[in-house]
């Protein structure tokens, strides 16, 4: 409604959430989205698998956070269109009392999330992750999330839509500072680093990455890939769980058949205040 | 093949669409034209078009010939196909209501019972799946259909039978946008309307039902042309179907470009409407206003 960040939707402009929906076999995409998605596949034929791998990484990360870290509160930034295996479904399968806030800046995404995901222990809010204080102070967030308890912040395939001049590292640090020690951060992020098992040269990967980035300039959000070191920088103040920041297919895999590459992923635990930075 | 068979009461229409969609995929994967396929079954290109769109039933001999042309040779796969095609030719449960159910509406009942997601915008009245018995009788009465009490009774029982799909195992999700006008018009008088509004408040408690209200304050909106529904099926090969009802017939749209125009409107409506979390509060407000009648 009118108090939201933006109320407009335009299905004729390609939109990353709907492109992602197309790759996952969803039906909530429009010709403009499919057009860009097909061009992406022409440049990077593995794009569809990488998107599926990203969902699988999300699933494993949320399970580890719920089971091993006993996290019961999640904030999913840039949650995207509802699909199979949404965060609250994964978490509540382990811990029925798990609470989830879905955050997205896209009106269509939030409308779908409110209609299809919201329940007793989930809310969906429309906000932009570039405004951490708006999210952290949002009444619906404050009602559901107890910031005196640990929280897991999920940034899945979203930080690569924040270019450096919009201070992505400062944004993540702001969220970190609002969370108590023992909270978690999980990230997946597009990269043009050469995959560990690949016959592609650095120049070929760089060229592919550049073409993907150019294509995303046609959409409502431009894309910026980052190196492993840059993705690690987001975890400043966090202790990385094993195996660190790695290709998402290699983060505690359940099967080893997926070809690595495309996205980095990692999960970190916030250090107690006053502890030395690594 | 069996794993993607429509799981619950799909009925002939959807089964035909499924079989048709598979035939189309097999044909296009081989790069065959409709004309080439038509030759194999001694028929016209138009016939292939209608088969692939699920608009006609399947003859076993045609199926066997087409599958041979499409290089489907695994006997169990062929048998699966033929079973599916046979099921597609058998009548649905709603045949019992044939006399009060025009042909065009039978197709809808069939599709509705197979849908995984039903999105609907209603500008004039409460969506059929959520109507109370009394409200529905008042609608039938108001439509001056000139029916006997017996016919009205059967019509109402059919509606009630349709409604059970919302509470069956693995129910579809209903995501409805109801215009404020439909909630303020006291169909059947204040008592009937009170019962109907209370029923809607109850319905919001079901986990598979989402209600949004499109308020008057929105002003002009993209669906002023009228009510419509979009049915979505779990099977990835099946397209969404748009349903538009008129006095004497109904229109089904399954062509992607047409369906997407309606989906676009549906998205805009849902964004413009009050969020689901406000629905009970608004319905309660309408209920309180009925007190002043």
XYZ file of C-alpha atoms in Angstrom:
571
model
C 0.000 0.000 0.000
C 0.852 3.645 -0.111
C 3.120 3.583 2.942
C 5.447 1.136 1.220
C 8.746 1.940 -0.344
C 7.444 1.650 -3.881
C 4.066 0.507 -5.144
C 4.865 0.161 -8.796
C 5.398 -2.986 -10.782
C 6.273 -3.130 -14.426
C 6.291 -6.523 -16.047
C 7.755 -5.158 -19.279
C 11.107 -4.389 -17.641
C 13.246 -7.469 -16.947
C 13.443 -8.156 -13.243
C 16.059 -10.330 -11.479
C 13.495 -11.995 -9.190
C 11.412 -13.108 -12.167
C 14.486 -14.163 -14.181
C 15.417 -16.328 -11.184
C 11.849 -17.692 -11.116
C 12.194 -18.646 -14.786
C 15.446 -20.521 -14.134
C 13.743 -22.422 -11.318
C 10.888 -23.484 -13.589
C 8.354 -21.049 -12.099
C 5.445 -19.505 -13.980
C 5.617 -15.972 -12.561
C 7.801 -14.551 -15.303
C 7.018 -12.426 -18.334
C 8.436 -12.164 -21.876
C 10.965 -9.464 -20.954
C 12.308 -11.664 -18.152
C 12.503 -14.774 -20.316
C 14.244 -12.833 -23.046
C 17.079 -11.792 -20.715
C 17.168 -15.261 -19.129
C 17.625 -16.883 -22.531
C 20.371 -14.422 -23.416
C 22.040 -15.278 -20.116
C 21.886 -18.970 -20.949
C 23.472 -18.243 -24.308
C 26.401 -16.525 -22.581
C 26.640 -18.844 -19.576
C 24.937 -22.181 -20.277
C 25.395 -23.237 -16.628
C 23.304 -20.300 -15.333
C 20.260 -22.479 -14.660
C 22.289 -25.042 -12.705
C 24.002 -22.291 -10.724
C 20.605 -20.889 -9.708
C 19.492 -24.372 -8.637
C 22.790 -24.844 -6.780
C 22.121 -21.569 -5.012
C 18.743 -22.847 -3.780
C 20.464 -26.026 -2.601
C 23.121 -23.972 -0.787
C 20.377 -21.932 0.902
C 18.707 -25.168 1.993
C 21.916 -26.608 3.477
C 22.869 -23.357 5.167
C 19.435 -22.926 6.794
C 19.468 -26.544 7.978
C 22.921 -26.143 9.531
C 21.825 -22.872 11.147
C 18.655 -24.415 12.553
C 20.047 -27.813 13.596
C 23.620 -27.185 14.638
C 23.601 -23.497 15.551
C 20.045 -23.726 16.962
C 19.041 -20.464 15.351
C 15.323 -19.730 15.572
C 15.193 -16.269 13.942
C 15.966 -15.511 10.322
C 15.993 -12.335 8.271
C 16.066 -13.151 4.556
C 17.251 -10.097 2.629
C 16.241 -10.005 -1.025
C 14.064 -13.061 -0.546
C 12.696 -13.185 -4.105
C 9.497 -14.789 -5.363
C 8.149 -17.678 -3.287
C 9.261 -21.052 -4.676
C 9.642 -24.628 -3.479
C 11.514 -24.809 -0.173
C 11.263 -21.312 1.231
C 13.324 -20.430 4.307
C 10.529 -20.847 6.857
C 9.594 -24.229 5.407
C 13.190 -25.463 5.673
C 13.699 -24.031 9.161
C 10.295 -25.027 10.541
C 10.794 -28.610 9.344
C 13.598 -28.735 11.932
C 12.227 -26.266 14.486
C 8.501 -25.520 14.188
C 8.946 -22.361 16.268
C 11.444 -20.792 13.831
C 10.525 -17.238 12.827
C 11.335 -15.676 9.484
C 11.218 -12.138 8.094
C 11.233 -11.927 4.311
C 12.547 -8.624 2.983
C 12.436 -7.489 -0.618
C 12.241 -4.121 -2.348
C 10.108 -5.405 -5.216
C 6.351 -4.817 -4.916
C 5.390 -7.988 -6.778
C 7.743 -10.125 -4.693
C 6.388 -8.710 -1.440
C 2.768 -9.090 -2.576
C 3.384 -12.760 -3.413
C 5.295 -13.325 -0.192
C 2.498 -11.819 1.892
C -0.102 -13.891 0.079
C 1.746 -17.203 -0.052
C 4.289 -17.255 2.791
C 2.952 -15.161 5.643
C 1.695 -17.052 8.668
C 1.953 -17.010 12.416
C 5.721 -17.029 12.425
C 6.568 -15.318 9.159
C 6.177 -11.792 7.869
C 7.103 -10.166 4.585
C 8.056 -6.512 4.442
C 8.870 -4.224 1.571
C 12.185 -2.517 2.199
C 15.537 -1.988 0.559
C 18.545 -3.654 2.106
C 20.526 -0.493 1.374
C 18.549 1.040 4.242
C 19.459 -1.258 7.158
C 17.999 1.058 9.786
C 14.593 1.018 8.099
C 14.603 -2.794 8.213
C 16.030 -3.071 11.719
C 13.523 -0.541 13.046
C 10.508 -1.801 11.092
C 7.592 -2.430 13.497
C 6.767 -5.833 11.992
C 10.415 -6.894 12.274
C 10.631 -5.704 15.896
C 7.444 -7.564 16.689
C 8.678 -10.902 15.332
C 12.416 -10.773 16.006
C 13.957 -10.560 19.471
C 17.306 -8.841 18.933
C 18.479 -9.956 22.381
C 18.598 -13.460 20.889
C 20.810 -14.647 18.018
C 19.558 -13.970 14.510
C 20.667 -15.397 11.166
C 20.925 -12.832 8.405
C 20.617 -14.393 4.952
C 22.014 -12.547 1.922
C 21.474 -15.071 -0.844
C 22.344 -13.927 -4.340
C 21.584 -10.332 -3.378
C 24.786 -8.456 -2.455
C 25.995 -8.716 -6.053
C 23.234 -6.240 -6.895
C 24.910 -3.598 -4.697
C 27.829 -1.913 -6.489
C 30.789 -0.671 -4.442
C 29.733 2.965 -4.684
C 26.621 2.061 -2.659
C 28.775 0.782 0.213
C 27.760 -2.886 0.438
C 30.426 -3.587 3.085
C 29.194 -0.758 5.305
C 25.612 -1.975 4.870
C 26.464 -5.503 6.032
C 28.519 -4.054 8.906
C 25.508 -2.010 10.018
C 23.388 -5.173 10.207
C 26.226 -6.961 12.024
C 26.399 -4.250 14.666
C 22.661 -4.582 15.350
C 22.941 -8.327 15.999
C 24.150 -9.824 19.262
C 27.239 -12.033 19.389
C 26.500 -15.589 18.330
C 24.326 -14.388 15.462
C 25.064 -15.633 11.946
C 25.574 -14.265 8.471
C 25.097 -16.421 5.354
C 26.038 -15.120 1.922
C 26.021 -16.370 -1.625
C 27.492 -14.124 -4.278
C 28.205 -14.174 -8.009
C 31.837 -14.346 -9.089
C 33.893 -14.445 -12.250
C 36.752 -16.284 -10.552
C 37.754 -19.387 -12.477
C 36.035 -22.466 -10.968
C 38.337 -24.999 -9.293
C 37.594 -27.669 -11.877
C 37.353 -25.854 -15.149
C 39.125 -25.715 -18.448
C 38.227 -22.045 -18.844
C 40.995 -19.478 -18.749
C 40.920 -16.416 -16.548
C 40.408 -14.273 -19.630
C 37.446 -16.356 -20.772
C 35.817 -16.199 -17.333
C 36.405 -12.444 -17.156
C 34.826 -12.019 -20.572
C 31.807 -14.149 -19.608
C 31.406 -12.222 -16.355
C 31.579 -8.902 -18.160
C 28.923 -9.968 -20.654
C 26.618 -11.156 -17.865
C 27.097 -7.843 -16.056
C 26.294 -5.906 -19.233
C 23.134 -7.943 -19.739
C 21.944 -7.194 -16.207
C 22.133 -3.500 -16.976
C 18.900 -4.051 -18.943
C 17.147 -5.165 -15.760
C 15.900 -3.290 -12.715
C 19.136 -4.097 -10.853
C 22.667 -4.132 -12.189
C 24.997 -6.945 -11.228
C 28.550 -6.833 -9.948
C 30.592 -10.003 -9.509
C 33.224 -10.166 -6.778
C 36.348 -12.181 -6.011
C 36.664 -14.634 -3.151
C 38.662 -12.105 -1.102
C 35.968 -9.489 -1.618
C 33.221 -11.891 -0.543
C 35.292 -12.806 2.538
C 35.431 -9.130 3.442
C 31.650 -9.190 4.098
C 32.396 -11.532 7.007
C 34.477 -8.956 8.857
C 33.661 -9.482 12.557
C 32.414 -13.018 11.920
C 34.155 -16.329 12.359
C 33.652 -18.422 9.237
C 32.266 -21.917 9.688
C 34.074 -24.685 7.814
C 34.874 -24.782 4.950
C 34.976 -20.958 4.754
C 34.023 -19.004 1.659
C 34.014 -21.565 -1.144
C 32.106 -22.283 -4.312
C 28.530 -22.926 -3.170
C 28.556 -26.434 -4.618
C 31.477 -27.233 -2.274
C 29.940 -25.835 0.907
C 29.074 -28.976 2.903
C 27.692 -30.716 -0.183
C 25.169 -33.494 0.074
C 26.205 -34.759 -3.311
C 29.380 -34.011 -5.218
C 27.910 -34.190 -8.683
C 27.394 -30.448 -9.226
C 30.134 -28.679 -11.124
C 31.586 -25.945 -8.923
C 31.591 -22.293 -9.939
C 29.529 -19.203 -10.516
C 28.761 -18.322 -6.920
C 30.734 -18.177 -3.689
C 29.046 -18.985 -0.434
C 29.846 -18.965 3.253
C 28.370 -18.862 6.737
C 29.924 -16.951 9.643
C 29.256 -16.559 13.374
C 29.481 -13.117 14.943
C 32.325 -12.834 17.406
C 31.767 -11.519 20.927
C 32.313 -7.771 21.354
C 35.915 -6.811 22.038
C 37.404 -9.908 20.469
C 40.224 -9.343 18.035
C 39.507 -9.241 14.366
C 40.958 -12.096 12.428
C 5.493 -40.645 -16.859
C 3.270 -41.644 -13.972
C 4.971 -39.362 -11.503
C 3.629 -36.238 -13.150
C 0.096 -37.485 -13.610
C -2.463 -35.076 -12.229
C -2.834 -36.208 -8.638
C -6.329 -35.208 -7.564
C -9.504 -35.421 -9.564
C -7.932 -33.928 -12.633
C -10.851 -34.886 -14.824
C -10.787 -35.191 -18.577
C -10.009 -31.602 -19.547
C -6.749 -31.416 -17.679
C -5.719 -34.946 -18.594
C -6.269 -34.061 -22.243
C -4.206 -30.901 -21.844
C -1.430 -32.955 -20.264
C -1.406 -35.610 -22.955
C -1.590 -32.884 -25.608
C 1.304 -30.958 -24.077
C 3.437 -34.110 -24.047
C 2.618 -34.877 -27.656
C 3.598 -31.335 -28.623
C 6.896 -31.622 -26.783
C 7.725 -34.943 -28.423
C 6.915 -33.534 -31.855
C 8.861 -30.289 -31.475
C 11.871 -32.068 -29.968
C 12.144 -34.013 -33.199
C 11.662 -30.862 -35.240
C 8.537 -32.243 -36.931
C 5.859 -29.932 -38.260
C 2.161 -30.341 -37.444
C 1.643 -31.209 -41.066
C 4.065 -34.127 -40.881
C 2.370 -35.381 -37.736
C -1.031 -34.996 -39.374
C 0.003 -37.243 -42.270
C 0.877 -40.033 -39.859
C -2.689 -40.150 -38.569
C -4.394 -39.313 -41.879
C -5.748 -36.069 -40.474
C -5.433 -32.321 -40.868
C -2.909 -29.987 -39.332
C -5.852 -28.479 -37.454
C -6.570 -31.825 -35.825
C -3.006 -31.978 -34.474
C -3.393 -28.445 -33.208
C -6.591 -29.398 -31.367
C -5.093 -32.631 -29.989
C -2.062 -30.814 -28.655
C -4.256 -28.199 -26.983
C -6.369 -30.836 -25.277
C -9.487 -29.733 -27.116
C -10.481 -33.177 -28.382
C -10.344 -36.739 -27.100
C -7.802 -39.295 -28.307
C -8.364 -42.346 -30.487
C -6.095 -45.213 -29.503
C -5.028 -45.876 -33.083
C -4.011 -42.224 -33.574
C -2.012 -42.314 -30.372
C -0.169 -45.478 -31.388
C 0.709 -43.991 -34.777
C 1.838 -40.681 -33.335
C 4.002 -42.335 -30.679
C 5.640 -44.463 -33.379
C 6.342 -41.337 -35.414
C 7.771 -39.655 -32.292
C 10.068 -42.639 -31.681
C 8.505 -43.580 -28.360
C 9.328 -47.293 -28.395
C 9.584 -48.348 -24.768
C 6.443 -50.536 -24.343
C 5.814 -49.380 -20.773
C 6.032 -45.755 -21.857
C 3.581 -46.386 -24.673
C 1.249 -48.179 -22.257
C 1.433 -45.267 -19.803
C 0.554 -42.866 -22.582
C -2.427 -44.939 -23.669
C -3.710 -45.238 -20.090
C -3.465 -41.492 -19.661
C -5.270 -40.964 -22.955
C -8.039 -43.385 -21.929
C -8.456 -41.595 -18.599
C -8.683 -38.365 -20.523
C -11.721 -39.744 -22.309
C -13.665 -40.706 -19.161
C -16.207 -38.341 -17.591
C -15.532 -36.283 -14.467
C -17.476 -36.407 -11.186
C -19.563 -33.407 -12.136
C -21.422 -35.347 -14.834
C -24.120 -36.028 -12.199
C -25.008 -32.374 -12.316
C -25.276 -32.299 -16.082
C -28.760 -30.808 -16.197
C -27.878 -27.691 -14.186
C -24.378 -27.473 -15.491
C -23.929 -26.107 -18.989
C -21.084 -27.607 -20.983
C -18.983 -24.463 -20.750
C -19.102 -24.555 -16.991
C -18.246 -28.266 -16.782
C -14.856 -27.499 -18.228
C -14.310 -24.921 -15.519
C -15.279 -27.289 -12.699
C -12.873 -29.783 -14.175
C -9.987 -27.340 -14.397
C -10.712 -25.902 -10.964
C -10.529 -29.300 -9.302
C -7.096 -29.896 -10.844
C -5.562 -26.497 -10.125
C -2.777 -26.035 -7.601
C -3.371 -22.290 -7.397
C -6.588 -20.426 -8.131
C -6.236 -16.669 -8.407
C -9.453 -14.770 -8.842
C -10.703 -11.207 -8.970
C -14.388 -10.710 -8.238
C -15.919 -7.287 -8.716
C -19.597 -8.098 -8.220
C -20.008 -10.897 -5.731
C -18.221 -13.157 -3.307
C -16.267 -15.842 -5.225
C -18.292 -19.034 -5.672
C -15.855 -21.152 -3.680
C -16.506 -18.989 -0.613
C -20.263 -18.382 -0.892
C -22.667 -19.537 1.802
C -25.706 -21.577 0.865
C -28.080 -18.627 1.496
C -25.926 -16.124 -0.356
C -25.784 -18.412 -3.336
C -29.562 -18.935 -3.353
C -29.975 -15.166 -3.313
C -27.592 -14.811 -6.265
C -29.465 -17.491 -8.233
C -32.762 -15.829 -7.355
C -31.452 -12.397 -8.315
C -30.305 -13.705 -11.683
C -33.961 -14.544 -12.561
C -32.938 -17.854 -14.073
C -36.544 -18.969 -13.690
C -35.642 -22.312 -12.198
C -37.674 -24.700 -10.109
C -36.832 -25.154 -6.440
C -35.442 -28.566 -7.390
C -33.062 -27.068 -9.960
C -31.925 -24.370 -7.545
C -31.326 -27.051 -4.939
C -29.124 -29.050 -7.282
C -27.233 -25.959 -8.303
C -26.515 -25.144 -4.682
C -25.434 -28.725 -3.972
C -23.054 -28.584 -6.912
C -21.549 -25.387 -5.529
C -21.133 -27.043 -2.154
C -19.470 -30.041 -3.815
C -17.049 -27.681 -5.554
C -16.230 -26.029 -2.238
C -14.994 -29.266 -0.685
C -11.863 -28.953 -2.782
C -10.635 -26.237 -0.400
C -10.640 -28.625 2.546
C -9.577 -31.855 0.827
C -6.135 -33.350 1.347
C -3.534 -31.395 -0.582
C -5.989 -28.605 -1.325
C -5.254 -25.942 -3.911
C -4.400 -22.451 -2.751
C -7.084 -19.874 -3.365
C -5.785 -16.307 -3.667
C -8.780 -14.059 -4.151
C -9.098 -10.315 -4.589
C -12.620 -9.145 -3.763
C -13.802 -5.676 -4.661
C -15.200 -3.626 -1.792
C -18.396 -3.279 -3.885
C -19.005 -7.016 -3.642
C -18.685 -6.893 0.136
C -20.984 -3.927 0.651
C -23.868 -5.066 -1.554
C -26.212 -6.905 0.849
C -27.069 -9.820 -1.407
C -30.079 -11.585 0.138
C -30.484 -8.807 2.731
C -28.468 -7.935 5.830
C -28.961 -11.291 7.563
C -27.686 -13.324 4.621
C -24.856 -10.871 4.102
C -23.864 -11.069 7.758
C -23.578 -14.844 7.458
C -21.531 -14.429 4.296
C -19.093 -11.923 5.825
C -18.658 -14.173 8.853
C -17.967 -17.067 6.508
C -15.228 -15.022 4.814
C -13.637 -14.214 8.170
C -13.626 -17.951 8.927
C -12.122 -18.688 5.516
C -9.121 -16.433 6.181
C -8.119 -18.840 8.952
C -7.487 -21.657 6.483
C -3.783 -21.790 5.607
C -4.500 -22.279 1.898
C -6.783 -19.259 1.524
C -5.558 -15.706 0.962
C -8.083 -12.890 0.714
C -7.289 -9.348 -0.295
C -9.794 -6.525 -0.523
C -9.612 -3.959 -3.301
C -10.877 -0.791 -1.614
C -13.004 1.946 -3.200
C -10.207 4.379 -2.387
C -8.109 2.772 -5.120
C -10.307 4.532 -7.677
C -9.873 3.343 -11.234
C -8.079 0.004 -11.395
C -6.818 -2.294 -14.153
C -9.642 -4.872 -13.863
C -12.622 -2.594 -14.389
C -13.438 -4.695 -17.470
C -14.713 -7.380 -15.115
C -14.070 -10.433 -12.999
C -11.666 -13.170 -14.050
C -9.734 -16.136 -12.700
C -6.323 -17.579 -13.451
C -5.838 -21.283 -12.811
C -2.354 -22.683 -12.352
C -1.491 -26.385 -12.416
C 1.338 -28.146 -10.628
C 2.595 -29.755 -13.820
C 5.283 -27.583 -15.372
C 4.117 -28.404 -18.878
C 0.612 -27.101 -18.349
C 0.037 -23.441 -19.089
C -2.006 -21.193 -16.835
C -5.617 -20.875 -17.962
C -7.640 -17.663 -17.753
C -11.373 -18.033 -17.228
C -13.881 -15.324 -18.118
C -17.566 -15.935 -17.507
C -20.420 -14.393 -19.479
C -24.186 -14.810 -19.185
C -24.471 -17.657 -21.665
C -20.928 -18.891 -22.108
C -17.400 -18.661 -20.855
C -14.057 -17.965 -22.399
C -10.874 -19.901 -21.681
C -7.557 -18.441 -22.618
C -4.453 -20.586 -22.588
C -2.338 -18.753 -25.158
C 0.649 -17.499 -23.282
C 0.579 -13.925 -24.587
C -3.104 -13.555 -23.693
C -2.751 -15.232 -20.305
C 0.133 -12.955 -19.448
C -1.941 -9.831 -20.083
C -4.349 -11.065 -17.422
C -1.560 -12.129 -15.077
C -0.115 -8.657 -15.408
C -3.490 -7.176 -14.401
C -3.736 -9.644 -11.521
C -0.303 -8.590 -10.246
C -1.272 -4.925 -10.391
C -4.562 -5.628 -8.571
C -2.861 -7.573 -5.802
C -0.318 -4.818 -5.308
C -3.102 -2.178 -5.242
C -5.277 -4.148 -2.831
C -5.055 -4.070 0.939
C -2.539 -6.663 2.190
C -4.042 -9.947 3.445
C -3.214 -9.049 7.050
C -5.847 -6.271 6.925
C -8.690 -8.393 5.534
C -10.281 -9.479 8.825
C -10.272 -5.938 10.162
C -11.966 -4.643 7.005
C -14.542 -7.452 6.942
C -15.347 -6.761 10.581
C -15.909 -3.119 9.648
C -18.401 -4.111 6.933
C -20.144 -6.417 9.425
C -20.521 -3.587 11.916
C -22.017 -1.363 9.251
C -24.692 -3.981 8.586
C -25.926 -3.345 12.134
C -27.250 0.003 10.988
C -29.615 -1.473 8.433
